DNA sequence: CGAATTCTATATCGATCGCTAGAAAACGTG
DNA sequence: CACGTTTTCTAGCGATCGATATAGAATTCG
């Protein structure tokens, strides 16, 4: 295997092109983003796009994976790096208010908003599954924290996990509706008051 | 003006056809619902649809108005018919859990979910405006209740209104993701604990 | 150099989109 | 009956969708 590849060199940076597609999908959603818009933003012709990413659907899947690794990772980080679950959720909600309204990115969350009204049910289901796994992860953490005495023993993990997801999804929607970081931070603070104390 | 109309009688019931369109738009969203699906569900040909409703966009507008009059009215009713704002919101959230998960209707809320990823910005903006006016209405009621001493004087009406909308929007999203009535009722109860006491 | 390889540019493909023209069908009225 | 009016049916409009066939351009290897 030589380091130099044969044939005509590609005229684009694959990672940069993927990032452009990510931003576009994030902003407009899966279905409302056309191949024409994608090729224009990614700086390549349609055949190059299909050669590099397979299909619109496969490109979107790769975008979702990349999104999870970069823009969605702050959630797991907040939950892991804080000493208590409550502190973790507090930071998560506060950071979500910031992440969902950053001026250099599309508002809201790709996983929540990019495939809501989707003609192809499998794309919609793919993001649905991601959201469901997030709820499950919340529920698991809450259950552990309850067992550890960190939360009251009468805490309902499933309901509290769902409530947290509801808050995040609502915040993401409101961000797309134009809510500011400050507004969402106030919402996050209010939501946190629903969390039980030890 | 005679009671019998001249010409060939129409072979459909306009109100029933509008209701079928409403259900379809509610279920699939504005853009993902095609004219072909609409005509099939409404029991009429495309020319009849355009003669009766103008265009897909005008049909959707009429659907949205009808939706507001019927399926969205429980909110204003709950807020008006209860003696205090807190009781009103409590009932509103509880009823939303029920309304968003009724087995005989599409899940969630048309105003919240029918135009999220929309190619035509004006349709998306139309529902956005409706949502914003709901937030404003909340804020107004909270402000009045605070002035009347029904809520603590340090209550922030804007944040509390936004939080309530976030809860509703998140609940609607979760309903579309498969959450049950019981689950959403628990979420609503949790959200209500963020409301300040007198 | 020529051959093999790899990518790019043009020009579509069939399908579907929202929408409509034109003719035929079904009614009340003379 | 014929006539005007209204609706329905059939067929198809131009545009756009995702995806591709084909030919040419740009590189490495022999």
CSV table of C-alpha atoms (C1' of nucleotides) in Angstrom, one decimal:
chain,number,residue,atom,x,y,z
A,1,UNK,CA,0.0,0.0,0.0
A,2,UNK,CA,1.6,3.2,-1.1
A,3,UNK,CA,0.7,6.6,0.5
A,4,UNK,CA,0.0,8.2,-2.8
A,5,UNK,CA,-3.2,7.1,-4.5
A,6,UNK,CA,-3.4,6.5,-8.2
A,7,UNK,CA,-5.7,8.2,-10.6
A,8,UNK,CA,-7.1,11.7,-10.5
A,9,UNK,CA,-7.1,13.2,-7.0
A,10,UNK,CA,-10.4,14.2,-5.5
A,11,UNK,CA,-11.1,17.9,-5.5
A,12,UNK,CA,-12.7,18.1,-2.1
A,13,UNK,CA,-12.0,17.3,1.5
A,14,UNK,CA,-14.3,14.5,2.6
A,15,UNK,CA,-14.5,15.5,6.2
A,16,UNK,CA,-15.2,19.1,5.3
A,17,UNK,CA,-17.9,18.0,2.9
A,18,UNK,CA,-19.5,15.9,5.5
A,19,UNK,CA,-19.5,18.8,7.9
A,20,UNK,CA,-21.2,21.0,5.3
A,21,UNK,CA,-23.9,18.3,4.8
A,22,UNK,CA,-24.3,18.1,8.6
A,23,UNK,CA,-25.0,21.8,8.9
A,24,UNK,CA,-27.4,21.6,6.0
A,25,UNK,CA,-29.3,18.6,7.4
A,26,UNK,CA,-29.3,20.2,10.9
A,27,UNK,CA,-30.8,23.4,9.5
A,28,UNK,CA,-33.4,22.1,7.1
A,29,UNK,CA,-34.0,18.6,8.1
A,30,UNK,CA,-33.5,15.4,6.2
A,31,UNK,CA,-36.2,15.6,3.6
A,32,UNK,CA,-36.3,19.3,3.0
A,33,UNK,CA,-32.6,19.1,2.1
A,34,UNK,CA,-32.2,18.3,-1.6
A,35,UNK,CA,-29.2,16.7,-3.3
A,36,UNK,CA,-28.8,19.9,-5.3
A,37,UNK,CA,-28.4,22.0,-2.1
A,38,UNK,CA,-26.1,19.4,-0.7
A,39,UNK,CA,-23.8,19.3,-3.7
A,40,UNK,CA,-23.7,23.1,-3.8
A,41,UNK,CA,-22.8,23.3,-0.2
A,42,UNK,CA,-20.3,20.4,-0.2
A,43,UNK,CA,-18.5,21.7,-3.3
A,44,UNK,CA,-18.9,18.6,-5.4
A,45,UNK,CA,-21.0,17.2,-8.2
A,46,UNK,CA,-23.7,14.7,-7.7
A,47,UNK,CA,-21.7,11.7,-8.9
A,48,UNK,CA,-18.9,12.5,-6.5
A,49,UNK,CA,-21.4,12.7,-3.7
A,50,UNK,CA,-22.8,9.3,-4.5
A,51,UNK,CA,-19.3,7.8,-5.0
A,52,UNK,CA,-18.2,9.1,-1.6
A,53,UNK,CA,-21.3,8.6,0.5
A,54,UNK,CA,-23.5,6.0,-1.3
A,55,UNK,CA,-26.9,7.7,-1.2
A,56,UNK,CA,-28.7,10.6,0.5
A,57,UNK,CA,-29.8,8.2,3.2
A,58,UNK,CA,-26.3,6.8,3.9
A,59,UNK,CA,-24.9,10.3,3.9
A,60,UNK,CA,-27.5,11.3,6.5
A,61,UNK,CA,-26.7,8.3,8.6
A,62,UNK,CA,-23.0,9.3,8.5
A,63,UNK,CA,-24.0,12.8,9.4
A,64,UNK,CA,-26.0,11.6,12.4
A,65,UNK,CA,-23.1,9.5,13.6
A,66,UNK,CA,-20.8,12.5,13.3
A,67,UNK,CA,-23.3,14.7,15.0
A,68,UNK,CA,-23.5,12.3,17.9
A,69,UNK,CA,-19.8,12.3,18.3
A,70,UNK,CA,-19.4,16.1,18.3
A,71,UNK,CA,-22.5,18.2,19.0
A,72,UNK,CA,-24.4,15.7,21.0
A,73,UNK,CA,-21.6,14.5,23.3
A,74,UNK,CA,-21.9,17.4,25.7
A,75,UNK,CA,-24.8,15.5,27.3
A,76,UNK,CA,-22.9,12.4,28.3
A,77,UNK,CA,-20.0,14.6,29.3
A,78,UNK,CA,-22.1,16.6,31.7
A,79,UNK,CA,-23.6,13.5,33.3
A,80,UNK,CA,-20.3,11.8,33.7
A,81,UNK,CA,-18.1,14.6,34.9
A,82,UNK,CA,-20.3,16.0,37.6
A,83,UNK,CA,-20.2,14.4,41.1
A,84,UNK,CA,-24.0,13.8,41.5
A,85,UNK,CA,-26.7,13.1,38.9
A,86,UNK,CA,-28.6,16.2,39.9
A,87,UNK,CA,-25.5,18.4,39.3
A,88,UNK,CA,-25.0,16.5,36.0
A,89,UNK,CA,-28.6,17.2,34.9
A,90,UNK,CA,-28.3,20.8,36.0
A,91,UNK,CA,-25.2,21.3,33.9
A,92,UNK,CA,-26.8,19.3,31.0
A,93,UNK,CA,-29.8,21.5,30.9
A,94,UNK,CA,-27.8,24.7,31.2
A,95,UNK,CA,-25.4,23.6,28.5
A,96,UNK,CA,-28.3,22.6,26.3
A,97,UNK,CA,-29.7,26.1,26.5
A,98,UNK,CA,-26.3,27.3,25.2
A,99,UNK,CA,-25.8,24.6,22.6
A,100,UNK,CA,-29.2,24.9,21.1
A,101,UNK,CA,-28.8,28.6,20.6
A,102,UNK,CA,-25.2,29.0,19.4
A,103,UNK,CA,-25.1,31.7,16.8
A,104,UNK,CA,-22.6,29.8,14.7
A,105,UNK,CA,-24.8,26.7,14.3
A,106,UNK,CA,-28.3,25.9,13.4
A,107,UNK,CA,-30.7,26.2,16.3
A,108,UNK,CA,-32.0,23.2,18.2
A,109,UNK,CA,-30.9,19.6,17.9
A,110,UNK,CA,-30.5,17.5,14.8
A,111,UNK,CA,-31.7,14.3,16.5
A,112,UNK,CA,-34.8,16.0,17.7
A,113,UNK,CA,-35.8,18.1,14.7
A,114,UNK,CA,-34.3,16.8,11.5
A,115,UNK,CA,-36.8,14.1,10.8
A,116,UNK,CA,-40.1,15.1,12.3
A,117,UNK,CA,-42.4,15.2,9.2
A,118,UNK,CA,-40.7,12.5,7.1
A,119,UNK,CA,-42.1,10.6,4.2
A,120,UNK,CA,-39.7,7.7,4.7
A,121,UNK,CA,-40.6,6.1,8.0
A,122,UNK,CA,-37.3,4.5,8.5
A,123,UNK,CA,-35.4,7.8,8.7
A,124,UNK,CA,-37.9,9.1,11.2
A,125,UNK,CA,-37.6,5.9,13.1
A,126,UNK,CA,-33.8,6.0,13.1
A,127,UNK,CA,-33.8,9.3,15.1
A,128,UNK,CA,-36.7,8.1,17.2
A,129,UNK,CA,-34.6,5.2,18.3
A,130,UNK,CA,-31.7,7.5,19.2
A,131,UNK,CA,-34.1,9.6,21.3
A,132,UNK,CA,-35.5,6.5,23.0
A,133,UNK,CA,-32.1,5.3,23.9
A,134,UNK,CA,-31.4,8.7,25.5
A,135,UNK,CA,-34.5,8.3,27.6
A,136,UNK,CA,-33.4,4.8,28.6
A,137,UNK,CA,-30.0,6.1,29.5
A,138,UNK,CA,-31.5,8.8,31.7
A,139,UNK,CA,-33.8,6.2,33.4
A,140,UNK,CA,-30.8,4.0,34.1
A,141,UNK,CA,-28.8,6.8,35.7
A,142,UNK,CA,-31.8,7.9,37.8
A,143,UNK,CA,-32.4,4.3,38.9
A,144,UNK,CA,-28.8,4.0,40.0
A,145,UNK,CA,-28.8,7.3,41.8
A,146,UNK,CA,-32.0,6.3,43.6
A,147,UNK,CA,-30.5,3.0,44.7
A,148,UNK,CA,-27.5,4.9,45.9
A,149,UNK,CA,-29.6,7.1,48.1
A,150,UNK,CA,-28.8,10.1,46.0
A,151,UNK,CA,-32.5,10.6,45.2
A,152,UNK,CA,-35.5,9.9,47.3
A,153,UNK,CA,-36.6,6.2,47.3
A,154,UNK,CA,-40.0,7.1,46.0
A,155,UNK,CA,-38.6,8.6,42.8
A,156,UNK,CA,-40.1,7.2,39.7
A,157,UNK,CA,-37.1,6.9,37.3
A,158,UNK,CA,-39.2,6.4,34.2
A,159,UNK,CA,-41.3,9.5,34.7
A,160,UNK,CA,-38.4,11.6,35.7
A,161,UNK,CA,-36.4,10.5,32.7
A,162,UNK,CA,-39.3,11.2,30.4
A,163,UNK,CA,-39.8,14.6,32.0
A,164,UNK,CA,-36.1,15.4,31.4
A,165,UNK,CA,-36.4,14.4,27.7
A,166,UNK,CA,-39.6,16.4,27.4
A,167,UNK,CA,-37.8,19.4,28.7
A,168,UNK,CA,-34.9,19.0,26.3
A,169,UNK,CA,-37.1,18.3,23.3
A,170,UNK,CA,-39.2,21.4,24.1
A,171,UNK,CA,-36.2,23.5,24.6
A,172,UNK,CA,-34.8,22.4,21.2
A,173,UNK,CA,-38.2,23.2,19.6
A,174,UNK,CA,-38.3,26.6,21.2
A,175,UNK,CA,-34.8,27.3,20.1
A,176,UNK,CA,-35.9,26.7,16.5
A,177,UNK,CA,-38.8,29.0,17.2
A,178,UNK,CA,-36.3,31.8,18.1
A,179,UNK,CA,-35.9,31.4,21.9
A,180,UNK,CA,-32.6,32.9,23.2
A,181,UNK,CA,-30.0,31.3,25.3
A,182,UNK,CA,-31.1,33.4,28.3
A,183,UNK,CA,-34.7,32.4,27.9
A,184,UNK,CA,-33.8,28.7,27.7
A,185,UNK,CA,-31.5,29.0,30.7
A,186,UNK,CA,-34.5,30.3,32.7
A,187,UNK,CA,-36.6,27.4,31.4
A,188,UNK,CA,-33.9,24.9,32.4
A,189,UNK,CA,-33.7,26.4,35.9
A,190,UNK,CA,-37.4,26.0,36.3
A,191,UNK,CA,-37.4,22.5,35.0
A,192,UNK,CA,-34.7,21.6,37.5
A,193,UNK,CA,-36.9,22.6,40.4
A,194,UNK,CA,-39.0,19.6,39.5
A,195,UNK,CA,-36.1,17.3,40.4
A,196,UNK,CA,-36.5,15.9,43.9
A,197,UNK,CA,-34.0,16.7,46.6
A,198,UNK,CA,-32.2,14.1,48.7
B,1,UNK,CA,-81.7,32.5,-3.8
B,2,UNK,CA,-83.3,29.1,-4.0
B,3,UNK,CA,-82.4,26.3,-1.7
B,4,UNK,CA,-81.7,23.9,-4.5
B,5,UNK,CA,-78.5,24.6,-6.4
B,6,UNK,CA,-78.2,24.3,-10.1
B,7,UNK,CA,-75.8,22.2,-12.0
B,8,UNK,CA,-74.3,18.8,-11.1
B,9,UNK,CA,-74.4,18.2,-7.4
B,10,UNK,CA,-71.1,17.7,-5.7
B,11,UNK,CA,-70.3,14.1,-4.7
B,12,UNK,CA,-68.6,14.8,-1.4
B,13,UNK,CA,-69.3,16.5,1.9
B,14,UNK,CA,-67.0,19.5,2.2
B,15,UNK,CA,-66.8,19.4,6.0
B,16,UNK,CA,-66.1,15.7,6.0
B,17,UNK,CA,-63.5,16.1,3.3
B,18,UNK,CA,-61.9,18.9,5.3
B,19,UNK,CA,-61.8,16.7,8.4
B,20,UNK,CA,-60.1,13.9,6.4
B,21,UNK,CA,-57.5,16.4,5.2
B,22,UNK,CA,-57.1,17.5,8.8
B,23,UNK,CA,-56.3,14.0,10.0
B,24,UNK,CA,-53.9,13.4,7.2
B,25,UNK,CA,-52.0,16.7,7.8
B,26,UNK,CA,-52.0,16.0,11.5
B,27,UNK,CA,-50.6,12.6,11.0
B,28,UNK,CA,-48.0,13.2,8.3
B,29,UNK,CA,-47.3,17.0,8.4
B,30,UNK,CA,-47.9,19.6,5.7
B,31,UNK,CA,-45.1,18.7,3.2
B,32,UNK,CA,-45.1,15.0,3.5
B,33,UNK,CA,-48.8,14.9,2.7
B,34,UNK,CA,-49.2,14.8,-1.1
B,35,UNK,CA,-52.2,15.9,-3.1
B,36,UNK,CA,-52.6,12.3,-4.2
B,37,UNK,CA,-53.0,11.1,-0.6
B,38,UNK,CA,-55.3,14.0,0.1
B,39,UNK,CA,-57.6,13.3,-2.8
B,40,UNK,CA,-57.7,9.6,-2.0
B,41,UNK,CA,-58.6,10.3,1.7
B,42,UNK,CA,-61.1,13.0,0.9
B,43,UNK,CA,-62.9,11.0,-1.8
B,44,UNK,CA,-62.5,13.5,-4.6
B,45,UNK,CA,-60.4,14.2,-7.6
B,46,UNK,CA,-57.7,16.8,-7.7
B,47,UNK,CA,-59.8,19.4,-9.7
B,48,UNK,CA,-62.6,19.1,-7.2
B,49,UNK,CA,-60.1,19.7,-4.4
B,50,UNK,CA,-58.7,22.8,-6.0
B,51,UNK,CA,-62.2,24.1,-6.9
B,52,UNK,CA,-63.2,23.6,-3.2
B,53,UNK,CA,-60.1,24.7,-1.3
B,54,UNK,CA,-58.0,26.7,-3.7
B,55,UNK,CA,-54.6,25.2,-3.2
B,56,UNK,CA,-52.7,22.8,-0.9
B,57,UNK,CA,-51.6,25.8,1.1
B,58,UNK,CA,-55.1,27.3,1.4
B,59,UNK,CA,-56.4,23.9,2.3
B,60,UNK,CA,-53.8,23.6,5.1
B,61,UNK,CA,-54.7,27.0,6.4
B,62,UNK,CA,-58.3,26.1,6.6
B,63,UNK,CA,-57.3,22.8,8.3
B,64,UNK,CA,-55.3,24.8,10.8
B,65,UNK,CA,-58.2,27.1,11.6
B,66,UNK,CA,-60.5,24.1,12.0
B,67,UNK,CA,-58.0,22.4,14.2
B,68,UNK,CA,-57.8,25.4,16.4
B,69,UNK,CA,-61.5,25.5,16.8
B,70,UNK,CA,-61.9,21.9,17.7
B,71,UNK,CA,-58.8,20.0,18.8
B,72,UNK,CA,-56.9,23.0,20.2
B,73,UNK,CA,-59.7,24.6,22.1
B,74,UNK,CA,-59.3,22.4,25.2
B,75,UNK,CA,-56.4,24.6,26.3
B,76,UNK,CA,-58.3,27.9,26.4
B,77,UNK,CA,-61.3,26.0,28.0
B,78,UNK,CA,-59.1,24.6,30.8
B,79,UNK,CA,-57.6,28.0,31.5
B,80,UNK,CA,-61.0,29.8,31.5
B,81,UNK,CA,-63.1,27.4,33.4
B,82,UNK,CA,-60.9,26.8,36.4
B,83,UNK,CA,-61.0,29.2,39.4
B,84,UNK,CA,-57.2,29.8,39.5
B,85,UNK,CA,-54.5,29.9,36.9
B,86,UNK,CA,-52.7,27.1,38.6
B,87,UNK,CA,-55.7,24.9,38.6
B,88,UNK,CA,-56.2,25.8,34.9
B,89,UNK,CA,-52.7,24.9,34.0
B,90,UNK,CA,-52.9,21.7,36.0
B,91,UNK,CA,-56.0,20.7,34.0
B,92,UNK,CA,-54.5,21.9,30.8
B,93,UNK,CA,-51.4,19.7,31.2
B,94,UNK,CA,-53.5,16.7,32.3
B,95,UNK,CA,-55.8,17.1,29.4
B,96,UNK,CA,-52.9,17.6,27.0
B,97,UNK,CA,-51.6,14.2,28.1
B,98,UNK,CA,-54.9,12.7,27.1
B,99,UNK,CA,-55.5,14.7,24.0
B,100,UNK,CA,-52.1,14.0,22.6
B,101,UNK,CA,-52.5,10.3,22.9
B,102,UNK,CA,-56.1,9.6,22.0
B,103,UNK,CA,-56.2,6.3,20.1
B,104,UNK,CA,-58.7,7.7,17.6
B,105,UNK,CA,-56.5,10.5,16.5
B,106,UNK,CA,-53.0,11.1,15.3
B,107,UNK,CA,-50.6,11.5,18.3
B,108,UNK,CA,-49.3,14.9,19.4
B,109,UNK,CA,-50.4,18.3,18.2
B,110,UNK,CA,-50.8,19.6,14.6
B,111,UNK,CA,-49.7,23.1,15.5
B,112,UNK,CA,-46.5,21.8,17.0
B,113,UNK,CA,-45.5,19.0,14.7
B,114,UNK,CA,-47.1,19.5,11.2
B,115,UNK,CA,-44.5,21.9,9.8
B,116,UNK,CA,-41.2,21.4,11.5
B,117,UNK,CA,-38.9,20.5,8.6
B,118,UNK,CA,-40.7,22.5,5.9
B,119,UNK,CA,-39.3,23.6,2.5
B,120,UNK,CA,-41.7,26.6,2.3
B,121,UNK,CA,-40.7,28.9,5.2
B,122,UNK,CA,-44.1,30.7,5.2
B,123,UNK,CA,-46.0,27.5,6.2
B,124,UNK,CA,-43.4,26.9,9.0
B,125,UNK,CA,-43.8,30.5,10.0
B,126,UNK,CA,-47.5,30.3,10.1
B,127,UNK,CA,-47.5,27.6,12.8
B,128,UNK,CA,-44.6,29.3,14.5
B,129,UNK,CA,-46.7,32.4,14.9
B,130,UNK,CA,-49.6,30.4,16.4
B,131,UNK,CA,-47.2,28.9,18.9
B,132,UNK,CA,-45.8,32.3,19.8
B,133,UNK,CA,-49.2,33.7,20.4
B,134,UNK,CA,-49.9,30.8,22.8
B,135,UNK,CA,-46.8,31.7,24.7
B,136,UNK,CA,-47.9,35.3,24.8
B,137,UNK,CA,-51.3,34.3,26.1
B,138,UNK,CA,-49.7,32.3,28.8
B,139,UNK,CA,-47.5,35.2,29.8
B,140,UNK,CA,-50.4,37.5,29.9
B,141,UNK,CA,-52.4,35.2,32.2
B,142,UNK,CA,-49.4,34.7,34.5
B,143,UNK,CA,-48.8,38.4,34.7
B,144,UNK,CA,-52.4,39.0,35.7
B,145,UNK,CA,-52.3,36.2,38.2
B,146,UNK,CA,-49.2,37.6,39.7
B,147,UNK,CA,-50.7,41.1,40.0
B,148,UNK,CA,-53.7,39.6,41.6
B,149,UNK,CA,-51.6,38.0,44.3
B,150,UNK,CA,-52.4,34.5,43.0
B,151,UNK,CA,-48.7,33.8,42.3
B,152,UNK,CA,-45.6,35.1,44.2
B,153,UNK,CA,-44.6,38.6,43.3
B,154,UNK,CA,-41.1,37.4,42.2
B,155,UNK,CA,-42.6,35.2,39.5
B,156,UNK,CA,-41.1,35.7,36.1
B,157,UNK,CA,-44.1,35.5,33.7
B,158,UNK,CA,-42.1,35.2,30.6
B,159,UNK,CA,-39.9,32.3,31.8
B,160,UNK,CA,-42.8,30.5,33.3
B,161,UNK,CA,-44.9,30.9,30.1
B,162,UNK,CA,-42.0,29.6,28.1
B,163,UNK,CA,-41.5,26.7,30.4
B,164,UNK,CA,-45.1,25.7,30.1
B,165,UNK,CA,-44.9,25.9,26.3
B,166,UNK,CA,-41.7,23.8,26.4
B,167,UNK,CA,-43.5,21.2,28.5
B,168,UNK,CA,-46.4,21.1,26.0
B,169,UNK,CA,-44.2,20.9,23.0
B,170,UNK,CA,-42.0,18.2,24.5
B,171,UNK,CA,-45.1,16.2,25.5
B,172,UNK,CA,-46.5,16.5,22.0
B,173,UNK,CA,-43.1,15.3,20.6
B,174,UNK,CA,-43.0,12.4,23.0
B,175,UNK,CA,-46.5,11.4,22.1
B,176,UNK,CA,-45.4,11.1,18.5
B,177,UNK,CA,-42.5,9.0,19.7
B,178,UNK,CA,-44.9,6.6,21.3
B,179,UNK,CA,-45.4,7.9,24.9
B,180,UNK,CA,-48.6,6.8,26.5
B,181,UNK,CA,-51.3,8.8,28.2
B,182,UNK,CA,-50.2,7.6,31.6
B,183,UNK,CA,-46.6,8.4,30.9
B,184,UNK,CA,-47.4,12.0,29.8
B,185,UNK,CA,-49.7,12.5,32.8
B,186,UNK,CA,-46.8,11.7,35.1
B,187,UNK,CA,-44.6,14.2,33.1
B,188,UNK,CA,-47.4,16.8,33.4
B,189,UNK,CA,-47.5,16.3,37.2
B,190,UNK,CA,-43.8,16.7,37.4
B,191,UNK,CA,-43.8,19.8,35.4
B,192,UNK,CA,-46.5,21.3,37.6
B,193,UNK,CA,-44.3,21.0,40.6
B,194,UNK,CA,-42.2,23.8,39.0
B,195,UNK,CA,-45.1,26.2,39.3
B,196,UNK,CA,-44.7,28.4,42.3
B,197,UNK,CA,-47.1,28.3,45.2
B,198,UNK,CA,-49.0,31.3,46.6
C,1,DC,C1',5.5,7.9,-24.0
C,2,DG,C1',1.0,4.6,-23.4
C,3,DA,C1',-2.0,2.0,-20.2
C,4,DA,C1',-4.5,1.7,-16.2
C,5,DT,C1',-6.9,4.1,-12.7
C,6,DT,C1',-9.6,7.5,-10.3
C,7,DC,C1',-12.3,11.4,-10.1
C,8,DT,C1',-15.3,15.2,-12.4
C,9,DA,C1',-18.7,17.4,-15.6
C,10,DT,C1',-22.7,17.1,-18.5
C,11,DA,C1',-26.9,15.4,-19.4
C,12,DT,C1',-29.9,13.1,-18.4
C,13,DC,C1',-33.2,9.0,-16.2
C,14,DG,C1',-38.0,7.6,-14.4
C,15,DA,C1',-40.9,9.0,-10.6
C,16,DT,C1',-43.3,12.2,-8.2
C,17,DC,C1',-44.5,16.9,-6.9
C,18,DG,C1',-48.5,20.6,-7.0
C,19,DC,C1',-51.6,22.0,-10.3
C,20,DT,C1',-54.8,22.6,-14.4
C,21,DA,C1',-56.9,22.5,-19.2
C,22,DG,C1',-60.6,20.2,-21.7
C,23,DA,C1',-64.2,17.2,-22.3
C,24,DA,C1',-67.9,14.5,-20.5
C,25,DA,C1',-71.5,13.8,-16.9
C,26,DA,C1',-75.4,15.2,-13.9
C,27,DC,C1',-78.4,18.5,-12.4
C,28,DG,C1',-82.3,22.7,-12.7
C,29,DT,C1',-84.8,25.5,-16.0
C,30,DG,C1',-86.9,26.8,-20.4
D,1,DC,C1',-86.2,18.1,-25.6
D,2,DA,C1',-82.3,21.8,-25.6
D,3,DC,C1',-79.7,25.0,-22.7
D,4,DG,C1',-76.9,26.9,-19.0
D,5,DT,C1',-74.6,25.7,-14.9
D,6,DT,C1',-71.8,23.1,-11.9
D,7,DT,C1',-69.0,19.1,-10.9
D,8,DT,C1',-66.2,15.2,-12.1
D,9,DC,C1',-63.0,12.5,-14.9
D,10,DT,C1',-58.9,11.9,-17.7
D,11,DA,C1',-54.9,13.3,-19.1
D,12,DG,C1',-51.0,15.8,-18.8
D,13,DC,C1',-48.4,20.3,-17.7
D,14,DG,C1',-43.6,22.0,-16.1
D,15,DA,C1',-40.7,21.5,-12.1
D,16,DT,C1',-38.1,19.0,-9.0
D,17,DC,C1',-37.0,14.8,-6.7
D,18,DG,C1',-33.0,11.1,-5.9
D,19,DA,C1',-29.9,8.8,-8.6
D,20,DT,C1',-26.9,7.4,-12.8
D,21,DA,C1',-24.8,6.6,-17.6
D,22,DT,C1',-21.3,8.3,-20.2
D,23,DA,C1',-17.5,10.7,-21.6
D,24,DG,C1',-13.6,13.4,-20.5
D,25,DA,C1',-9.9,15.2,-17.4
D,26,DA,C1',-6.1,14.3,-14.2
D,27,DT,C1',-3.1,11.4,-11.9
D,28,DT,C1',0.4,7.0,-11.1
D,29,DC,C1',2.6,3.1,-13.0
D,30,DG,C1',5.1,0.5,-16.5
